[in-house]
Short mmCIF file of C-alpha atoms and ligand atoms in Angstrom, two decimals:
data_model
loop_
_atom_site.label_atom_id
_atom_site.label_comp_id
_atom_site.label_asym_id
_atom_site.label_seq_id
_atom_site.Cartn_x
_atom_site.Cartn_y
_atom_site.Cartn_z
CA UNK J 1 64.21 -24.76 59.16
CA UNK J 2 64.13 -26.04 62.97
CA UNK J 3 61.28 -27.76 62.20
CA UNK J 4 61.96 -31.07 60.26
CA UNK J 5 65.14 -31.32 59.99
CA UNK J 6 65.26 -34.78 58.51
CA UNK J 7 65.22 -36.51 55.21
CA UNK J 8 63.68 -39.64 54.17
CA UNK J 9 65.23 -39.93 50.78
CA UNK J 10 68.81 -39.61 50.55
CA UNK J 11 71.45 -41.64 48.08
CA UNK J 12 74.94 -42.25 48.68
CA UNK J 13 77.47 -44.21 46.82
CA UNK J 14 76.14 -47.12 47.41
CA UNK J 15 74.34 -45.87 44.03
CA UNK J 16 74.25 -43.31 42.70
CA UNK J 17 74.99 -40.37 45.25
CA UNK J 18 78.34 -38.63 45.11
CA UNK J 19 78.37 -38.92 49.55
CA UNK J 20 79.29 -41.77 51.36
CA UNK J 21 76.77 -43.25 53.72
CA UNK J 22 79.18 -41.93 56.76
CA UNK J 23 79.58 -38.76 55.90
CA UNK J 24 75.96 -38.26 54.63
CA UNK J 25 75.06 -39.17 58.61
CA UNK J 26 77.97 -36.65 59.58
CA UNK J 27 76.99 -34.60 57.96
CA UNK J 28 72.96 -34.46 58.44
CA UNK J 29 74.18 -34.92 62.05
CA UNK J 30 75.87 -31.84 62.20
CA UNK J 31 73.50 -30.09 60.83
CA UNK J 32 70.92 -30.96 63.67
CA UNK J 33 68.84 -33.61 61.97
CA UNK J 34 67.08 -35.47 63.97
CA UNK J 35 65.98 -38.58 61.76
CA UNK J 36 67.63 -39.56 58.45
CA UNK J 37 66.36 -42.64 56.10
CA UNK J 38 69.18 -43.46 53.62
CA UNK J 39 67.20 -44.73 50.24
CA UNK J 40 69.53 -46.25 47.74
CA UNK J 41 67.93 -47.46 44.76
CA UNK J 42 67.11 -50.65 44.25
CA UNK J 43 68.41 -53.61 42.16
CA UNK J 44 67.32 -53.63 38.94
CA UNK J 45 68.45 -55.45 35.87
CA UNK J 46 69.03 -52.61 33.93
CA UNK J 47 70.81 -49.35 33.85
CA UNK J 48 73.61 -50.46 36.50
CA UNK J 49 74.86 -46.79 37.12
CA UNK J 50 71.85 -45.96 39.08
CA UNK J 51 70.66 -48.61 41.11
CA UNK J 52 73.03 -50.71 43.77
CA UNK J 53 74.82 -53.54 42.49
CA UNK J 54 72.55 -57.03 44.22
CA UNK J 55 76.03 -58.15 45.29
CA UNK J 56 76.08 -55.23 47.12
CA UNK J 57 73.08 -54.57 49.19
CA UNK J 58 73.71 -56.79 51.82
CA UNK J 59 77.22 -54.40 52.36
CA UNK J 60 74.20 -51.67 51.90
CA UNK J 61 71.74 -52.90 54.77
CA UNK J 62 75.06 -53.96 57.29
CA UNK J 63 76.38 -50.11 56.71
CA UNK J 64 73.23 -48.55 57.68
CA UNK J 65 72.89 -50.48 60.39
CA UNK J 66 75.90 -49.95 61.63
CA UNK J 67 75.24 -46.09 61.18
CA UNK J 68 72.00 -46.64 63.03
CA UNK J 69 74.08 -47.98 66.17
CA UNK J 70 76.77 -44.93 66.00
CA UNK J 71 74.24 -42.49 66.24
CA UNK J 72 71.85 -44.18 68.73
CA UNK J 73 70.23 -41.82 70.91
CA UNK J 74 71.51 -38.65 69.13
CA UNK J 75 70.00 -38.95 65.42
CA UNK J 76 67.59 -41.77 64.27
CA UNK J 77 68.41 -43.62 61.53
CA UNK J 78 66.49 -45.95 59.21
CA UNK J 79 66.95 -48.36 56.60
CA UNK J 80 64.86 -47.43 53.47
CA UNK J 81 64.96 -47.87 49.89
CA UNK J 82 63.72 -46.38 47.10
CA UNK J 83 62.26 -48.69 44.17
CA UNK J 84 61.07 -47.88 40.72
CA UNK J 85 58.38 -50.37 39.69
CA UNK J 86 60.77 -52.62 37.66
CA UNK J 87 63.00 -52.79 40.71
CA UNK J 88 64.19 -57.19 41.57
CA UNK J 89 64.76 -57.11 44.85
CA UNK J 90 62.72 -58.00 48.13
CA UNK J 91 61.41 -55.11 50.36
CA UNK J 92 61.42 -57.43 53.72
CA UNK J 93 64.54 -56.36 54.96
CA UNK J 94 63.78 -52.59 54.96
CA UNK J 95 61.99 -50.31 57.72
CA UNK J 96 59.78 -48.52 54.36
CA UNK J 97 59.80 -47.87 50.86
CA UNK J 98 59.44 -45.26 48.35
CA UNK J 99 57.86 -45.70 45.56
CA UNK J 100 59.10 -43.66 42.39
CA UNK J 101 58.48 -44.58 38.49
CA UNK J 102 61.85 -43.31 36.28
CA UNK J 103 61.27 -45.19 33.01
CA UNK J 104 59.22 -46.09 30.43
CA UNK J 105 59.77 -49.34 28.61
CA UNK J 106 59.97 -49.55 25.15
CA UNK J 107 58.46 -52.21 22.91
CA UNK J 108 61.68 -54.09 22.73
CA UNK J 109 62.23 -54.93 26.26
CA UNK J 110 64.89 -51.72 26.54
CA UNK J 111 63.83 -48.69 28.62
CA UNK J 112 64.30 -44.97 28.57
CA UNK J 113 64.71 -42.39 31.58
CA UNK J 114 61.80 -40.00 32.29
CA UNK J 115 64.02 -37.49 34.18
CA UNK J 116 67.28 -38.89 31.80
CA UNK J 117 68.72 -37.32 28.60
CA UNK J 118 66.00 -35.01 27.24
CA UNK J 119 67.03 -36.49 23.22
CA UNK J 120 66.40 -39.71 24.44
CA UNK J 121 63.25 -39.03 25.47
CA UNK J 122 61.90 -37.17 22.75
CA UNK J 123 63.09 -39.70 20.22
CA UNK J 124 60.66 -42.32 22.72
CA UNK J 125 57.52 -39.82 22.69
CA UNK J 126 57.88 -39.53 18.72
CA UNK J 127 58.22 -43.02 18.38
CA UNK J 128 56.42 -44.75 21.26
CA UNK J 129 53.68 -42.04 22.22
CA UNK J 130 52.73 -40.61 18.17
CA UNK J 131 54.72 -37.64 19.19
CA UNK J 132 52.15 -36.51 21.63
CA UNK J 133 53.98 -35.41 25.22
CA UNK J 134 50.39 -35.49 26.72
CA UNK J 135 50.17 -38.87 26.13
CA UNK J 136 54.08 -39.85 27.32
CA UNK J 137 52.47 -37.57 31.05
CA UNK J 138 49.35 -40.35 30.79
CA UNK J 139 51.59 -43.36 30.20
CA UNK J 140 54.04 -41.96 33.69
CA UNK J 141 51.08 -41.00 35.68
CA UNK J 142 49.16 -44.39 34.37
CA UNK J 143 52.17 -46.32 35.72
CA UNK J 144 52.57 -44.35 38.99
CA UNK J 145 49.17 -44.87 40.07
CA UNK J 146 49.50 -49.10 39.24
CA UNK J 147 52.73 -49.19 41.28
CA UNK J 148 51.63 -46.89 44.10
CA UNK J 149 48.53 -49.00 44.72
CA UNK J 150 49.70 -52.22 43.43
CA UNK J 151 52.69 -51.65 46.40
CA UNK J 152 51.46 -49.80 49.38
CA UNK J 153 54.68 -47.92 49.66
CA UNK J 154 54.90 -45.64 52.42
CA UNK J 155 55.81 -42.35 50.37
CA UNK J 156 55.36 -41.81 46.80
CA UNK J 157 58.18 -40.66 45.41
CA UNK J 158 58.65 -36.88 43.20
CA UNK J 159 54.86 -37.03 41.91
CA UNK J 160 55.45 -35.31 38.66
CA UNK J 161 58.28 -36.00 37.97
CA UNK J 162 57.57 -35.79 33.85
CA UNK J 163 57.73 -32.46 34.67
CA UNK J 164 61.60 -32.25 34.83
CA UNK J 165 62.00 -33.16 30.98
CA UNK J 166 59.05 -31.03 30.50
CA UNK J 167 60.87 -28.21 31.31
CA UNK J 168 63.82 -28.64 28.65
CA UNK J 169 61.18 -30.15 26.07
CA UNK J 170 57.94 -28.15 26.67
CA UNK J 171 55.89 -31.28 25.00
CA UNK J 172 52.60 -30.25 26.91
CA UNK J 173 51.15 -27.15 28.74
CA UNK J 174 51.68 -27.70 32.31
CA UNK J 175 48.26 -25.01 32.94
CA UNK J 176 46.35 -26.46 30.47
CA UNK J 177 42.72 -28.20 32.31
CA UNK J 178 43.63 -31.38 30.19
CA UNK J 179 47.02 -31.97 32.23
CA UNK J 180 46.14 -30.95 35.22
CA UNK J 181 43.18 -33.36 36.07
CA UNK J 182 44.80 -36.06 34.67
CA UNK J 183 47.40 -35.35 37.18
CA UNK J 184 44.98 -34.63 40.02
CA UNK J 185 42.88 -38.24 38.36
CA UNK J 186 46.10 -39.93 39.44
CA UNK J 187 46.87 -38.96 42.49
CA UNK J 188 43.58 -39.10 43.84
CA UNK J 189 43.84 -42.62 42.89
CA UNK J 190 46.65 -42.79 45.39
CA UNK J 191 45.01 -41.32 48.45
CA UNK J 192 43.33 -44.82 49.33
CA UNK J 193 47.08 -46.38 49.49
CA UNK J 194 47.28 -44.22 52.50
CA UNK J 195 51.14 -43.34 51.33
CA UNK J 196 52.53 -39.97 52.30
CA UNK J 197 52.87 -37.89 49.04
CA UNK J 198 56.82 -36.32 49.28
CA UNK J 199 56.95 -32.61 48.68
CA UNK J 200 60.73 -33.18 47.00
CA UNK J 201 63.32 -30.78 47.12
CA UNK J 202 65.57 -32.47 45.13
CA UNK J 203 65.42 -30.71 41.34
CA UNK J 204 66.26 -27.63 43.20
CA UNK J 205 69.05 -28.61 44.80
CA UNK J 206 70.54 -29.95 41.43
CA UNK J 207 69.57 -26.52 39.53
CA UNK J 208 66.87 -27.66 37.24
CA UNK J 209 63.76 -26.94 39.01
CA UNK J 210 62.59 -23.49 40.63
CA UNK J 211 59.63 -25.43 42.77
CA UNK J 212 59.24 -29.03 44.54
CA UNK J 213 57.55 -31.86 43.15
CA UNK J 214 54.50 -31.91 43.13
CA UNK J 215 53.09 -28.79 41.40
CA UNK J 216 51.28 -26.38 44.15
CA UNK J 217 47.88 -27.48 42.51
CA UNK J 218 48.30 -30.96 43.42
CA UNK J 219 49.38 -30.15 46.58
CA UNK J 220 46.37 -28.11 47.37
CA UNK J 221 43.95 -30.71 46.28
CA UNK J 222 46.20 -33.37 48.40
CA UNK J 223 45.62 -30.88 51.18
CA UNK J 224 41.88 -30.59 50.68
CA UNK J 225 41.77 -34.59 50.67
CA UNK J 226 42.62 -34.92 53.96
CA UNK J 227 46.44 -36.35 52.49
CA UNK J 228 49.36 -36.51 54.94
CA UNK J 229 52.74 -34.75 53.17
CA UNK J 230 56.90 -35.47 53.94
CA UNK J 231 59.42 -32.90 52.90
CA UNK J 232 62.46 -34.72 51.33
CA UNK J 233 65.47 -33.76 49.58
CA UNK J 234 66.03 -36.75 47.38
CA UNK J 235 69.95 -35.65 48.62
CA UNK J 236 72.54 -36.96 46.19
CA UNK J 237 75.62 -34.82 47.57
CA UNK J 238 75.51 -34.20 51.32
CA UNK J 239 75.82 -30.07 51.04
CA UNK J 240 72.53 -30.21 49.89
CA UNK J 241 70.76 -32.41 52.78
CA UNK J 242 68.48 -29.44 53.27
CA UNK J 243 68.16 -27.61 50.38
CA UNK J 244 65.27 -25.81 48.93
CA UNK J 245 63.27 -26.79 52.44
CA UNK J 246 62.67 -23.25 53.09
CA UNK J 247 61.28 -22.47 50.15
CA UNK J 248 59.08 -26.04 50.51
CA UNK J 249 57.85 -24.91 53.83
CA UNK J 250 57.19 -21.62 52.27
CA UNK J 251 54.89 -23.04 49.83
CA UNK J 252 52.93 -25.32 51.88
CA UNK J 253 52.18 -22.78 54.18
CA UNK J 254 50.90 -20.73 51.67
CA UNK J 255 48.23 -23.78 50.68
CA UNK J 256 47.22 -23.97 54.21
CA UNK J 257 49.01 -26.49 56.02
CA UNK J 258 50.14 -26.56 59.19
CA UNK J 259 51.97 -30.00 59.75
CA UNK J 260 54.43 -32.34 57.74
CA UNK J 261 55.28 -36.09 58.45
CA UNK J 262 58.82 -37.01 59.18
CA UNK J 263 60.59 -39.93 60.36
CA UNK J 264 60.65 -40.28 64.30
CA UNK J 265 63.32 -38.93 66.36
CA UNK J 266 62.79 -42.06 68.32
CA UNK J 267 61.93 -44.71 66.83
CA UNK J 268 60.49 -46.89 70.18
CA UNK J 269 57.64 -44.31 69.54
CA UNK J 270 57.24 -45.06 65.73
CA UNK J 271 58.80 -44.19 62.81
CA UNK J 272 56.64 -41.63 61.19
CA UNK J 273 55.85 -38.14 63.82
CA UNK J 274 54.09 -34.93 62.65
CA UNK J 275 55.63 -31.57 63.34
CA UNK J 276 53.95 -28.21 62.71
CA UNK J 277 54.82 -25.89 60.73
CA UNK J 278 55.79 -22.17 61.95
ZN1 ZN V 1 63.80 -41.09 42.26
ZN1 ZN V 2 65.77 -40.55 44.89
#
């Protein structure tokens, strides 16, 4: 995997990533990245565990840059974030954003994961979607497509991401025509953001997915859109700061295309170069 060798979405224990933000550079440095973007999650007033604590992003935004000098002139590094739509905090501080959706919010203010315990969310689809998973996939997509344009985010975090739950829960047919173009309805919706759409590694790293987000159909219309795509690895734990990009590249050669986005190697020429693929 010569050929990106770099991440745009990586967490560290400045949330909820098991890596410190040092040795996730070490690391991705001795692996021969090029470019890494470190992507804690954002303050939010909820669910603590998974999002930095506010009193602690300016300690977030000092270490990275403080990384970004160490490694000046051998691997880029950029200060990125990745915020869910009820995120609190501002974005001016940061080089780019992702953009991701994780919950749904319940009628009483409280909120429930959409990749998190798999009881949880069936007891919200039976109570907050008249037990219908196809509608639960409408309400994520529906509020993926508000933030995405609503935000301008430079990358749109794991597309179908429903589909992790999906896979434990099997509350809709994942070939069935009625999922699919609302899926494709969605994104399509997203092409005029101009965000990259992430081809994320990250399920498969963790064991729970056999293929990236998005689904190869999506990609293929994404492709046939004229889209622009970034391989990530959504890296929790810094063994896995590559993993399943073979099998990414794989794919997305197999739908045609023959160039990814990925954050510059030198950032005086931009952040954002294209690199082919093999
Ligand atoms: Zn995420
Ligand atoms: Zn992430």
């Amino acid at each position: 995997m010569e050929n990106i060798l770099s991440s745009a979405h990586v967490h560290t224990t400045f949330c909820d990533g098991k890596t410190k933000a040092g040795d996730m550079a070490r690391k991705a440095y001795e692996m021969g990245f090029v470019s890494l973007g470190f992507t804690s999650h954002a303050p939010q007033t909820f669910d603590p565990a998974h999002c930095i604590d506010p009193s602690r992003e300016d300690d977030y935004k000092n270490e990275i840059r403080h990384l970004r000098q160490e490694y000046k002139g051998r691997m880029a590094i950029y200060l990125g974030t990745e915020r869910d739509m009820l995120s609190c905090s501002d974005i001016k501080d940061y080089d780019y954003f992702i953009a991701s959706v994780h919950y749904f919010s319940r009628p009483d203010g409280s909120h429930v994961g959409v990749d998190g315990m798999s009881d949880v969310l069936l007891r919200y689809v039976n109570e907050c979607c008249c037990g219908d998973g196809l509608k639960m996939a409408e309400q994520y997509f529906s509020l993926l497509r508000d933030y995405v344009v609503g935000s301008k985010p430079a990358i749109i975090g794991h597309f179908d991401l429903v589909r992790y739950n999906n896979s434990i829960l099997h509350l809709y047919d994942e070939e069935a025509p009625g999922y699919r173009s609302m899926a494709i309805e969605a994104l399509r919706s997203m092409l005029e953001s101009n965000a990259m759409l992430e081809v994320n590694t990250g399920g498969i790293a963790r064991g729970y997915m056999t293929t990236p987000y998005p689904a190869a159909f999506l990609l293929k219309e994404w492709k046939a859109w004229g889209g622009e795509i970034i391989i990530n690895s959504d890296c929790h734990d810094a063994r896995f700061l590559d993993a399943g990009y073979i099998q990414a590249e794989e794919m997305l050669l197999s739908l045609g295309y023959d160039h990814v986005v990925r954050l510059s190697h030198d950032p005086e020429k931009g952040m954002w170069e294209r690199i082919g693929l093999k």
